């Protein structure tokens, strides 16, 4: 311990005398370690940390695999019931479905809470029982059964004061009365879809039940692994298929670990970012190693004297280790502080739902990770310095003025190898950033089918007791529209059942008399007459909706061009009819409408995702809505200039109904931006990491060439004395930089191509091996390398031959 303390004291004094070197090394390491720590904190919380349930590895999400390669995570109610009743590999299996917001009124005030509809066995799958009361039972999932509810602990305390006698009490939520059956423990949350209340999912045969709208989770029996459960579900699915109930495109059942399912496309994004910061750390370490080698070279005489006086090489290594340990620990501490400072902003900027967003932070595992990074880098750096001293020729080193060209050959090669590695790693990061940026650009180039500029939106959830009929809804919408149209700066206003890029709202639809022309999930939009004008959706054929399209006139519809092309190839659909509520000769009475005459065709509109291929949509007049399918109305207002009309839009609604809720007030441009927020975030972070890597690499090239120039001063002087021109010297030195860059680029291209497959799932409209991106990145990196080479080359060209000949 005494020796260690002595080494650390000496290392501290040495670094104080070389503050510039120490500062650059610490900052470089802090950059690499800080970025790694920040991203690892997210990876740790989201991927490595288990879900907050007992034995979470036993939980699985049941998904349907389709013949076209797609995977769907929801089922029809009959399919769920068949699997629940016949599968033998599970302790429990449960279904769940979003229940929307429910209103609780107390003391004259309203509070809106999120609900989730679940079947019996749901809490058994999660492994958590209510702290008070009981779980949902099978009888409560039957149609017509009494309504019960299980409260979250936070709602129980805020709305009912933590009163334990609430069990069995009837409460009013929305227009229904519920009996409180239980209260969940403090801190409980369903990670997949957080909710304040849980109500029974009634398993009937409504259109919603017959559609693929029910998520299914299950818990494996003890001793049963995922492969065994998968085999069991394969047998059960085959029995279901033999019964004739399976859909024709369904290939089978696929079980997915529940935590892995929750991550979805978040997992490859996080792993990609973690890989990127790992490459950045390697580049930072290569730069610091190069600095240490340069400093070790300047200490050759000191080290030689110490060895000549009897110092052991192991003692020297211990000294180098102490210095490297100080640098790494200080750099690690600085990186940890930087990570803690930036982590909150990083988590806040993540545009997708993170299962553990509230718990992401610096914990013990992250601290251990940071400490290990610091220790590993310190050992590597100390070995770098020791490697140079172990090859010292004491006789040559102690000669004052002896040439060092031969002694520096190995070190020069090592530093050159480090730079080549930096270039290769930088190219990999640049290729990744380039591919993501190009993919993002192509997403932005997608034809939306509408113009989002100067369009502002809002949503008004409708209370079913206040607006129980389509006529009442349309009357409310007309009154609001009249107020919106007269607002200052408003050019037009419209109502729509669901805005583009805000989620699905589909119904089965069929070409009348042609059962083969049917789509089970046709996007269905009820719109006011001004909708197409407000969204600037052009009419390709026929006409749009008019004020004369009323509930008493002929039912009409406007279709998207993909529907027209698929159902009327080479013909005009105008005048033909479609039927909403029919699919493959089967009628769904709950949503069945009278046949509608097609009066117009409009371009395809991206309703679900911005990269959606061939969307299918049918539009109907809001005035001709036969049944109240939707629980809300969305509004679109186009202004003549970029002005904020949010407050005025709210006032227009409350002027008609003071109790009406208004949510999601935002511009259409913001909605479009949110649809590409995930790839934008990936591209931004990768671009930042690539830029940092490129900066470090250019510094590394500059450092190596500067070192070479300083070591070759005498040689350069002799060349110039013998007639070499300054341009020759510049080309010679810059050529060395270009050669290093070219070698690194070649290696980097091979590695980037080998690893490109890991980016495939994150790209849209571009291949992971796109040659244009690789070529642009390689040329740009070579240009930066030449620029970094120019300063040392110019300095070499200014060498005075007389001074150089007297060098050393």
Tab-separated table of C-alpha atoms in Angstrom, residues 286-728:
chain	number	residue	atom	x	y	z
A	286	UNK	CA	-6.882	5.054	-29.636
A	287	UNK	CA	-6.395	8.812	-29.482
A	288	UNK	CA	-5.333	8.703	-25.837
A	289	UNK	CA	-3.024	5.768	-26.548
A	290	UNK	CA	-1.422	7.796	-29.316
A	291	UNK	CA	-0.973	10.717	-26.896
A	292	UNK	CA	0.593	8.425	-24.304
A	293	UNK	CA	2.989	6.997	-26.881
A	294	UNK	CA	4.040	10.491	-27.927
A	295	UNK	CA	4.592	11.453	-24.299
A	296	UNK	CA	6.470	8.218	-23.600
A	297	UNK	CA	8.747	9.043	-26.515
A	298	UNK	CA	9.608	12.403	-24.944
A	299	UNK	CA	10.422	10.579	-21.676
A	300	UNK	CA	12.901	8.123	-23.184
A	301	UNK	CA	15.925	9.814	-21.645
A	302	UNK	CA	14.270	9.941	-18.208
A	303	UNK	CA	13.295	6.272	-18.387
A	304	UNK	CA	16.753	5.269	-19.650
A	305	UNK	CA	18.466	7.038	-16.736
A	306	UNK	CA	16.138	5.349	-14.246
A	307	UNK	CA	16.832	1.947	-15.764
A	308	UNK	CA	20.586	2.637	-15.810
A	309	UNK	CA	20.423	3.499	-12.104
A	310	UNK	CA	18.887	0.115	-11.321
A	311	UNK	CA	15.143	0.572	-11.598
A	312	UNK	CA	13.266	-2.620	-12.508
A	313	UNK	CA	11.007	-2.609	-15.548
A	314	UNK	CA	8.138	-3.873	-13.369
A	315	UNK	CA	8.532	-0.766	-11.214
A	316	UNK	CA	8.270	1.352	-14.355
A	317	UNK	CA	5.124	-0.482	-15.427
A	318	UNK	CA	3.616	0.118	-11.990
A	319	UNK	CA	4.420	3.813	-12.345
A	320	UNK	CA	2.863	3.958	-15.795
A	321	UNK	CA	-0.167	2.098	-14.424
A	322	UNK	CA	-0.577	4.668	-11.667
A	323	UNK	CA	-0.485	7.522	-14.184
A	324	UNK	CA	-2.896	5.780	-16.534
A	325	UNK	CA	-5.171	4.877	-13.636
A	326	UNK	CA	-5.352	8.511	-12.547
A	327	UNK	CA	-6.174	9.639	-16.081
A	328	UNK	CA	-8.795	6.917	-16.542
A	329	UNK	CA	-10.441	7.459	-13.141
A	330	UNK	CA	-10.609	11.224	-13.585
A	331	UNK	CA	-11.900	10.738	-17.131
A	332	UNK	CA	-14.402	8.149	-15.903
A	333	UNK	CA	-15.609	10.441	-13.098
A	334	UNK	CA	-15.980	13.330	-15.543
A	335	UNK	CA	-17.811	11.055	-17.960
A	336	UNK	CA	-20.122	9.873	-15.173
A	337	UNK	CA	-20.970	13.455	-14.250
A	338	UNK	CA	-21.588	14.297	-17.899
A	339	UNK	CA	-23.763	11.188	-18.312
A	340	UNK	CA	-25.846	12.037	-15.229
A	341	UNK	CA	-26.234	15.606	-16.483
A	342	UNK	CA	-27.328	14.606	-19.978
A	343	UNK	CA	-29.291	11.448	-19.138
A	344	UNK	CA	-32.477	13.262	-18.159
A	345	UNK	CA	-32.468	15.227	-21.397
A	346	UNK	CA	-31.691	12.058	-23.343
A	347	UNK	CA	-34.616	10.157	-21.814
A	348	UNK	CA	-36.954	13.126	-22.314
A	349	UNK	CA	-35.999	13.308	-25.980
A	350	UNK	CA	-36.590	9.607	-26.670
A	351	UNK	CA	-39.606	9.730	-29.002
A	352	UNK	CA	-40.977	6.234	-28.390
A	353	UNK	CA	-42.577	4.647	-25.341
A	354	UNK	CA	-39.860	3.285	-23.052
A	355	UNK	CA	-41.167	0.583	-20.677
A	356	UNK	CA	-38.934	1.788	-17.814
A	357	UNK	CA	-38.662	5.504	-18.635
A	358	UNK	CA	-39.385	6.573	-15.078
A	359	UNK	CA	-36.627	4.339	-13.661
A	360	UNK	CA	-33.762	5.167	-16.031
A	361	UNK	CA	-30.844	6.498	-14.044
A	362	UNK	CA	-27.360	5.881	-12.679
A	363	UNK	CA	-27.629	2.769	-10.508
A	364	UNK	CA	-25.131	0.270	-9.119
A	365	UNK	CA	-24.857	-1.661	-12.366
A	366	UNK	CA	-24.108	1.521	-14.304
A	367	UNK	CA	-21.474	2.543	-11.737
A	368	UNK	CA	-19.796	-0.856	-12.029
A	369	UNK	CA	-19.886	-0.558	-15.820
A	370	UNK	CA	-18.212	2.871	-15.691
A	371	UNK	CA	-15.593	1.676	-13.198
A	372	UNK	CA	-14.740	-1.321	-15.362
A	373	UNK	CA	-14.338	0.940	-18.400
A	374	UNK	CA	-11.926	3.132	-16.449
A	375	UNK	CA	-9.931	0.174	-15.106
A	376	UNK	CA	-9.662	-1.584	-18.452
A	377	UNK	CA	-8.543	1.564	-20.257
A	378	UNK	CA	-5.961	2.324	-17.545
A	379	UNK	CA	-4.422	-1.138	-17.857
A	380	UNK	CA	-4.318	-0.867	-21.645
A	381	UNK	CA	-2.705	2.561	-21.529
A	382	UNK	CA	-0.094	1.454	-18.994
A	383	UNK	CA	0.792	-1.511	-21.185
A	384	UNK	CA	1.160	0.888	-24.115
A	385	UNK	CA	3.758	2.909	-22.253
A	386	UNK	CA	5.470	-0.169	-20.835
A	387	UNK	CA	5.671	-1.735	-24.272
A	388	UNK	CA	7.811	1.147	-25.462
A	389	UNK	CA	10.173	1.141	-22.470
A	390	UNK	CA	10.658	-2.628	-22.622
A	391	UNK	CA	12.298	-2.235	-26.052
A	392	UNK	CA	14.609	0.656	-25.145
A	393	UNK	CA	18.316	0.387	-26.026
A	394	UNK	CA	19.905	2.102	-23.027
A	395	UNK	CA	23.196	2.750	-24.795
A	396	UNK	CA	21.546	4.533	-27.720
A	397	UNK	CA	18.981	6.331	-25.562
A	398	UNK	CA	21.648	7.806	-23.287
A	399	UNK	CA	23.728	9.199	-26.147
A	400	UNK	CA	23.137	12.923	-26.390
A	401	UNK	CA	22.280	13.762	-29.976
A	402	UNK	CA	22.169	10.153	-31.226
A	403	UNK	CA	19.753	9.548	-34.039
A	404	UNK	CA	16.357	8.209	-33.060
A	405	UNK	CA	15.066	7.249	-36.442
A	406	UNK	CA	15.655	3.560	-35.917
A	407	UNK	CA	14.265	3.596	-32.406
A	408	UNK	CA	11.059	5.286	-33.532
A	409	UNK	CA	10.241	2.898	-36.360
A	410	UNK	CA	8.223	0.470	-34.245
A	411	UNK	CA	6.472	3.277	-32.387
A	412	UNK	CA	5.637	5.016	-35.647
A	413	UNK	CA	4.103	1.853	-36.979
A	414	UNK	CA	2.075	1.407	-33.792
A	415	UNK	CA	0.741	4.963	-33.915
A	416	UNK	CA	-0.022	4.590	-37.618
A	417	UNK	CA	-1.908	1.388	-36.857
A	418	UNK	CA	-3.932	3.242	-34.218
A	419	UNK	CA	-4.843	5.949	-36.728
A	420	UNK	CA	-5.817	3.368	-39.334
A	421	UNK	CA	-8.069	1.771	-36.712
A	422	UNK	CA	-9.601	5.153	-35.890
A	423	UNK	CA	-10.346	5.796	-39.555
A	424	UNK	CA	-11.933	2.360	-39.936
A	425	UNK	CA	-14.112	2.825	-36.843
A	426	UNK	CA	-15.083	6.344	-37.908
A	427	UNK	CA	-16.097	5.105	-41.332
A	428	UNK	CA	-18.384	2.525	-39.725
A	429	UNK	CA	-20.078	5.237	-37.673
A	430	UNK	CA	-20.306	7.559	-40.668
A	431	UNK	CA	-21.842	4.820	-42.819
A	432	UNK	CA	-24.414	4.096	-40.126
A	433	UNK	CA	-25.252	7.784	-39.794
A	434	UNK	CA	-25.375	8.199	-43.572
A	435	UNK	CA	-27.759	5.285	-44.033
A	436	UNK	CA	-30.073	6.510	-41.274
A	437	UNK	CA	-30.046	10.076	-42.610
A	438	UNK	CA	-30.756	8.880	-46.158
A	439	UNK	CA	-33.572	6.671	-44.839
A	440	UNK	CA	-35.007	9.650	-42.940
A	441	UNK	CA	-34.772	11.802	-46.070
A	442	UNK	CA	-36.696	9.226	-48.059
A	443	UNK	CA	-39.364	9.092	-45.372
A	444	UNK	CA	-39.758	12.852	-45.648
A	445	UNK	CA	-40.069	12.472	-49.414
A	446	UNK	CA	-43.039	10.142	-49.042
A	447	UNK	CA	-46.248	11.475	-50.569
A	448	UNK	CA	-48.602	12.073	-47.655
A	449	UNK	CA	-51.638	12.654	-49.822
A	450	UNK	CA	-52.305	15.953	-48.011
A	451	UNK	CA	-50.543	19.218	-47.175
A	452	UNK	CA	-49.808	19.556	-43.430
A	453	UNK	CA	-48.562	23.161	-43.593
A	454	UNK	CA	-50.679	25.762	-41.734
A	455	UNK	CA	-53.099	23.088	-40.497
A	456	UNK	CA	-53.946	22.968	-36.797
A	457	UNK	CA	-55.829	20.156	-35.138
A	458	UNK	CA	-57.578	19.118	-31.947
A	459	UNK	CA	-59.654	16.195	-30.697
A	460	UNK	CA	-62.908	16.255	-28.746
A	461	UNK	CA	-63.777	12.969	-26.991
A	462	UNK	CA	-67.533	12.576	-27.117
A	463	UNK	CA	-69.601	11.515	-24.126
A	464	UNK	CA	-71.936	8.766	-25.285
A	465	UNK	CA	-74.721	9.842	-22.959
A	466	UNK	CA	-74.661	13.393	-24.394
A	467	UNK	CA	-74.319	12.393	-28.047
A	468	UNK	CA	-75.833	8.967	-28.410
A	469	UNK	CA	-76.844	9.222	-32.062
A	470	UNK	CA	-74.995	10.213	-35.248
A	471	UNK	CA	-77.507	13.044	-35.685
A	472	UNK	CA	-76.570	14.537	-32.336
A	473	UNK	CA	-72.874	14.232	-33.141
A	474	UNK	CA	-73.313	15.917	-36.533
A	475	UNK	CA	-75.375	18.720	-34.979
A	476	UNK	CA	-72.566	19.376	-32.472
A	477	UNK	CA	-69.950	19.281	-35.241
A	478	UNK	CA	-71.899	21.760	-37.390
A	479	UNK	CA	-72.133	24.250	-34.528
A	480	UNK	CA	-68.411	24.021	-33.792
A	481	UNK	CA	-67.517	24.308	-37.491
A	482	UNK	CA	-69.523	27.502	-37.815
A	483	UNK	CA	-67.492	29.026	-34.991
A	484	UNK	CA	-64.165	27.756	-36.351
A	485	UNK	CA	-64.746	29.133	-39.836
A	486	UNK	CA	-65.153	32.714	-38.608
A	487	UNK	CA	-61.981	32.772	-36.518
A	488	UNK	CA	-59.433	35.406	-37.673
A	489	UNK	CA	-56.953	33.967	-40.139
A	490	UNK	CA	-58.886	30.729	-40.734
A	491	UNK	CA	-59.279	29.792	-44.409
A	492	UNK	CA	-61.313	26.611	-43.899
A	493	UNK	CA	-62.251	24.134	-41.179
A	494	UNK	CA	-63.387	20.519	-41.172
A	495	UNK	CA	-64.324	17.631	-38.919
A	496	UNK	CA	-63.039	14.087	-39.342
A	497	UNK	CA	-63.476	10.938	-37.297
A	498	UNK	CA	-59.716	10.233	-37.275
A	499	UNK	CA	-56.831	12.414	-38.442
A	500	UNK	CA	-54.112	10.990	-40.699
A	501	UNK	CA	-51.123	9.384	-38.951
A	502	UNK	CA	-52.934	9.171	-35.597
A	503	UNK	CA	-53.946	5.521	-35.632
A	504	UNK	CA	-56.362	3.042	-37.187
A	505	UNK	CA	-60.136	3.275	-37.462
A	506	UNK	CA	-61.236	0.538	-39.837
A	507	UNK	CA	-64.358	-1.362	-40.812
A	508	UNK	CA	-64.929	-4.290	-43.189
A	509	UNK	CA	-65.887	-3.021	-46.639
A	510	UNK	CA	-66.854	-4.774	-49.868
A	511	UNK	CA	-67.501	-3.927	-53.503
A	512	UNK	CA	-71.233	-4.601	-53.809
A	513	UNK	CA	-71.849	-7.869	-55.605
A	514	UNK	CA	-68.144	-8.748	-55.722
A	515	UNK	CA	-67.250	-10.646	-52.511
A	516	UNK	CA	-63.696	-11.184	-53.736
A	517	UNK	CA	-63.290	-7.411	-53.679
A	518	UNK	CA	-63.407	-6.968	-49.910
A	519	UNK	CA	-61.075	-5.588	-47.263
A	520	UNK	CA	-61.555	-6.532	-43.625
A	521	UNK	CA	-59.634	-3.536	-42.290
A	522	UNK	CA	-60.567	-0.694	-44.641
A	523	UNK	CA	-59.696	2.645	-43.048
A	524	UNK	CA	-63.014	4.458	-42.591
A	525	UNK	CA	-63.240	8.242	-42.214
A	526	UNK	CA	-66.390	10.249	-41.631
A	527	UNK	CA	-65.682	13.822	-42.779
A	528	UNK	CA	-67.425	17.145	-43.196
A	529	UNK	CA	-67.753	18.623	-46.733
A	530	UNK	CA	-64.763	20.972	-46.307
A	531	UNK	CA	-62.350	18.197	-45.277
A	532	UNK	CA	-60.695	17.611	-48.668
A	533	UNK	CA	-60.249	21.349	-49.212
A	534	UNK	CA	-58.886	21.908	-45.709
A	535	UNK	CA	-56.337	19.104	-46.011
A	536	UNK	CA	-55.706	20.007	-49.675
A	537	UNK	CA	-56.500	16.494	-50.875
A	538	UNK	CA	-57.265	16.830	-54.592
A	539	UNK	CA	-60.244	15.128	-56.224
A	540	UNK	CA	-58.886	12.825	-58.945
A	541	UNK	CA	-62.235	11.646	-60.268
A	542	UNK	CA	-65.823	12.661	-59.654
A	543	UNK	CA	-66.566	15.056	-56.837
A	544	UNK	CA	-66.107	15.542	-53.124
A	545	UNK	CA	-68.869	15.845	-50.566
A	546	UNK	CA	-71.449	18.622	-50.719
A	547	UNK	CA	-73.897	20.245	-48.331
A	548	UNK	CA	-76.643	18.408	-50.200
A	549	UNK	CA	-75.252	15.038	-49.038
A	550	UNK	CA	-77.535	14.701	-46.042
A	551	UNK	CA	-79.005	11.870	-43.999
A	552	UNK	CA	-82.059	11.878	-46.263
A	553	UNK	CA	-80.175	11.825	-49.587
A	554	UNK	CA	-78.501	8.926	-51.398
A	555	UNK	CA	-75.657	7.459	-49.296
A	556	UNK	CA	-72.366	8.309	-50.993
A	557	UNK	CA	-68.669	7.608	-50.514
A	558	UNK	CA	-65.282	8.761	-51.771
A	559	UNK	CA	-62.521	6.153	-52.069
A	560	UNK	CA	-58.729	6.219	-52.230
A	561	UNK	CA	-56.960	5.531	-55.502
A	562	UNK	CA	-55.555	2.167	-54.325
A	563	UNK	CA	-59.092	0.905	-53.708
A	564	UNK	CA	-60.159	2.193	-57.118
A	565	UNK	CA	-57.191	0.540	-58.793
A	566	UNK	CA	-57.676	-2.816	-57.059
A	567	UNK	CA	-61.454	-3.077	-57.434
A	568	UNK	CA	-61.972	-1.262	-60.737
A	569	UNK	CA	-58.783	-1.914	-62.762
A	570	UNK	CA	-58.849	0.167	-65.923
A	571	UNK	CA	-62.369	1.385	-65.180
A	572	UNK	CA	-64.040	4.275	-63.413
A	573	UNK	CA	-65.680	3.450	-60.060
A	574	UNK	CA	-67.938	6.514	-60.227
A	575	UNK	CA	-71.559	5.405	-59.933
A	576	UNK	CA	-70.749	1.920	-58.638
A	577	UNK	CA	-71.478	0.961	-55.035
A	578	UNK	CA	-69.671	-0.337	-51.968
A	579	UNK	CA	-71.048	-1.789	-48.743
A	580	UNK	CA	-69.520	-0.976	-45.363
A	581	UNK	CA	-70.075	-3.841	-42.933
A	582	UNK	CA	-69.630	-6.693	-45.428
A	583	UNK	CA	-66.576	-8.882	-45.888
A	584	UNK	CA	-66.443	-11.954	-48.098
A	585	UNK	CA	-70.239	-12.367	-48.254
A	586	UNK	CA	-70.465	-12.080	-44.470
A	587	UNK	CA	-72.514	-9.253	-42.976
A	588	UNK	CA	-71.596	-7.626	-39.674
A	589	UNK	CA	-74.944	-6.347	-38.458
A	590	UNK	CA	-73.506	-3.952	-35.876
A	591	UNK	CA	-71.716	-1.868	-38.494
A	592	UNK	CA	-73.659	-2.756	-41.654
A	593	UNK	CA	-74.621	0.302	-43.687
A	594	UNK	CA	-76.853	0.674	-46.750
A	595	UNK	CA	-74.875	0.494	-50.030
A	596	UNK	CA	-73.051	3.724	-50.799
A	597	UNK	CA	-72.578	5.171	-54.272
A	598	UNK	CA	-68.977	6.058	-55.138
A	599	UNK	CA	-68.941	9.711	-56.173
A	600	UNK	CA	-65.215	10.483	-56.083
A	601	UNK	CA	-61.652	9.221	-55.969
A	602	UNK	CA	-58.854	10.946	-54.047
A	603	UNK	CA	-55.116	10.226	-53.694
A	604	UNK	CA	-54.004	7.717	-51.093
A	605	UNK	CA	-53.487	9.296	-47.685
A	606	UNK	CA	-51.014	7.969	-45.120
A	607	UNK	CA	-53.383	7.163	-42.298
A	608	UNK	CA	-51.339	4.715	-40.221
A	609	UNK	CA	-47.623	5.260	-40.854
A	610	UNK	CA	-45.635	7.525	-43.113
A	611	UNK	CA	-44.075	4.556	-44.921
A	612	UNK	CA	-47.388	2.740	-45.306
A	613	UNK	CA	-47.647	1.031	-48.687
A	614	UNK	CA	-50.888	1.227	-50.692
A	615	UNK	CA	-53.234	2.454	-47.927
A	616	UNK	CA	-56.912	1.662	-48.465
A	617	UNK	CA	-59.431	4.253	-47.319
A	618	UNK	CA	-63.113	5.032	-47.723
A	619	UNK	CA	-64.573	8.437	-46.837
A	620	UNK	CA	-68.218	9.034	-45.965
A	621	UNK	CA	-70.057	12.276	-45.170
A	622	UNK	CA	-70.287	12.937	-41.431
A	623	UNK	CA	-73.897	13.925	-42.101
A	624	UNK	CA	-74.592	10.372	-43.360
A	625	UNK	CA	-73.014	8.456	-40.502
A	626	UNK	CA	-75.591	5.778	-39.697
A	627	UNK	CA	-74.107	4.545	-36.417
A	628	UNK	CA	-71.905	6.227	-33.774
A	629	UNK	CA	-68.778	4.140	-34.384
A	630	UNK	CA	-66.280	6.603	-32.974
A	631	UNK	CA	-65.747	7.967	-29.489
A	632	UNK	CA	-64.264	11.269	-30.610
A	633	UNK	CA	-64.188	13.884	-33.345
A	634	UNK	CA	-60.992	15.387	-34.710
A	635	UNK	CA	-60.834	18.866	-36.172
A	636	UNK	CA	-58.601	20.400	-38.825
A	637	UNK	CA	-58.285	24.142	-39.363
A	638	UNK	CA	-56.256	25.644	-42.227
A	639	UNK	CA	-55.007	29.154	-41.645
A	640	UNK	CA	-53.892	31.721	-44.191
A	641	UNK	CA	-50.596	32.194	-42.322
A	642	UNK	CA	-48.604	30.496	-39.591
A	643	UNK	CA	-50.513	31.677	-36.539
A	644	UNK	CA	-51.402	30.005	-33.243
A	645	UNK	CA	-55.139	29.356	-33.181
A	646	UNK	CA	-55.112	26.697	-30.432
A	647	UNK	CA	-56.727	28.868	-27.774
A	648	UNK	CA	-59.380	30.127	-30.193
A	649	UNK	CA	-60.149	26.552	-31.294
A	650	UNK	CA	-60.702	25.504	-27.685
A	651	UNK	CA	-62.969	28.491	-27.141
A	652	UNK	CA	-65.019	27.555	-30.212
A	653	UNK	CA	-65.732	24.131	-28.713
A	654	UNK	CA	-66.488	25.289	-25.183
A	655	UNK	CA	-68.712	28.005	-26.629
A	656	UNK	CA	-70.975	25.221	-27.902
A	657	UNK	CA	-70.604	22.913	-24.887
A	658	UNK	CA	-68.730	24.221	-21.797
A	659	UNK	CA	-68.299	20.660	-20.476
A	660	UNK	CA	-66.760	19.278	-23.658
A	661	UNK	CA	-63.154	18.066	-23.290
A	662	UNK	CA	-60.561	19.264	-25.788
A	663	UNK	CA	-57.298	17.298	-26.102
A	664	UNK	CA	-54.306	16.959	-28.424
A	665	UNK	CA	-54.232	20.532	-29.711
A	666	UNK	CA	-51.299	20.539	-32.144
A	667	UNK	CA	-50.348	21.335	-35.689
A	668	UNK	CA	-50.558	18.770	-38.454
A	669	UNK	CA	-46.859	19.361	-39.084
A	670	UNK	CA	-46.168	18.217	-35.519
A	671	UNK	CA	-48.164	15.046	-36.135
A	672	UNK	CA	-46.111	14.354	-39.257
A	673	UNK	CA	-42.907	15.026	-37.293
A	674	UNK	CA	-44.015	12.614	-34.570
A	675	UNK	CA	-44.514	9.902	-37.182
A	676	UNK	CA	-40.813	10.130	-38.095
A	677	UNK	CA	-39.572	10.959	-34.591
A	678	UNK	CA	-38.087	7.492	-34.057
A	679	UNK	CA	-35.866	7.454	-37.170
A	680	UNK	CA	-35.092	11.151	-36.625
A	681	UNK	CA	-33.821	10.418	-33.113
A	682	UNK	CA	-31.685	7.508	-34.321
A	683	UNK	CA	-30.245	9.565	-37.167
A	684	UNK	CA	-29.519	12.555	-34.913
A	685	UNK	CA	-27.649	10.561	-32.277
A	686	UNK	CA	-25.721	8.590	-34.869
A	687	UNK	CA	-24.808	11.817	-36.648
A	688	UNK	CA	-23.544	13.303	-33.362
A	689	UNK	CA	-21.475	10.216	-32.584
A	690	UNK	CA	-20.116	10.129	-36.135
A	691	UNK	CA	-19.186	13.817	-35.991
A	692	UNK	CA	-17.344	13.299	-32.697
A	693	UNK	CA	-15.594	10.248	-34.134
A	694	UNK	CA	-14.593	12.198	-37.231
A	695	UNK	CA	-13.193	15.001	-35.072
A	696	UNK	CA	-11.180	12.594	-32.945
A	697	UNK	CA	-9.920	10.805	-36.047
A	698	UNK	CA	-8.791	14.038	-37.713
A	699	UNK	CA	-6.991	14.976	-34.491
A	700	UNK	CA	-5.350	11.556	-34.494
A	701	UNK	CA	-4.148	11.935	-38.088
A	702	UNK	CA	-2.841	15.400	-37.313
A	703	UNK	CA	-1.013	14.108	-34.251
A	704	UNK	CA	0.640	11.216	-36.051
A	705	UNK	CA	1.834	13.347	-38.953
A	706	UNK	CA	3.072	16.060	-36.605
A	707	UNK	CA	5.033	13.410	-34.742
A	708	UNK	CA	6.450	12.060	-38.006
A	709	UNK	CA	7.455	15.544	-39.138
A	710	UNK	CA	9.223	16.257	-35.851
A	711	UNK	CA	11.095	12.953	-36.073
A	712	UNK	CA	12.097	13.555	-39.703
A	713	UNK	CA	13.200	17.170	-39.465
A	714	UNK	CA	16.802	16.320	-40.405
A	715	UNK	CA	15.692	14.120	-43.299
A	716	UNK	CA	13.403	16.841	-44.640
A	717	UNK	CA	16.213	19.378	-44.357
A	718	UNK	CA	18.563	17.158	-46.348
A	719	UNK	CA	15.898	16.645	-49.046
A	720	UNK	CA	15.374	20.389	-49.361
A	721	UNK	CA	19.134	21.064	-49.341
A	722	UNK	CA	19.440	18.641	-52.243
A	723	UNK	CA	16.821	20.515	-54.248
A	724	UNK	CA	13.452	19.202	-53.128
A	725	UNK	CA	10.680	21.805	-53.573
A	726	UNK	CA	8.237	22.785	-50.855
A	727	UNK	CA	5.416	21.286	-52.926
A	728	UNK	CA	7.301	17.975	-52.975
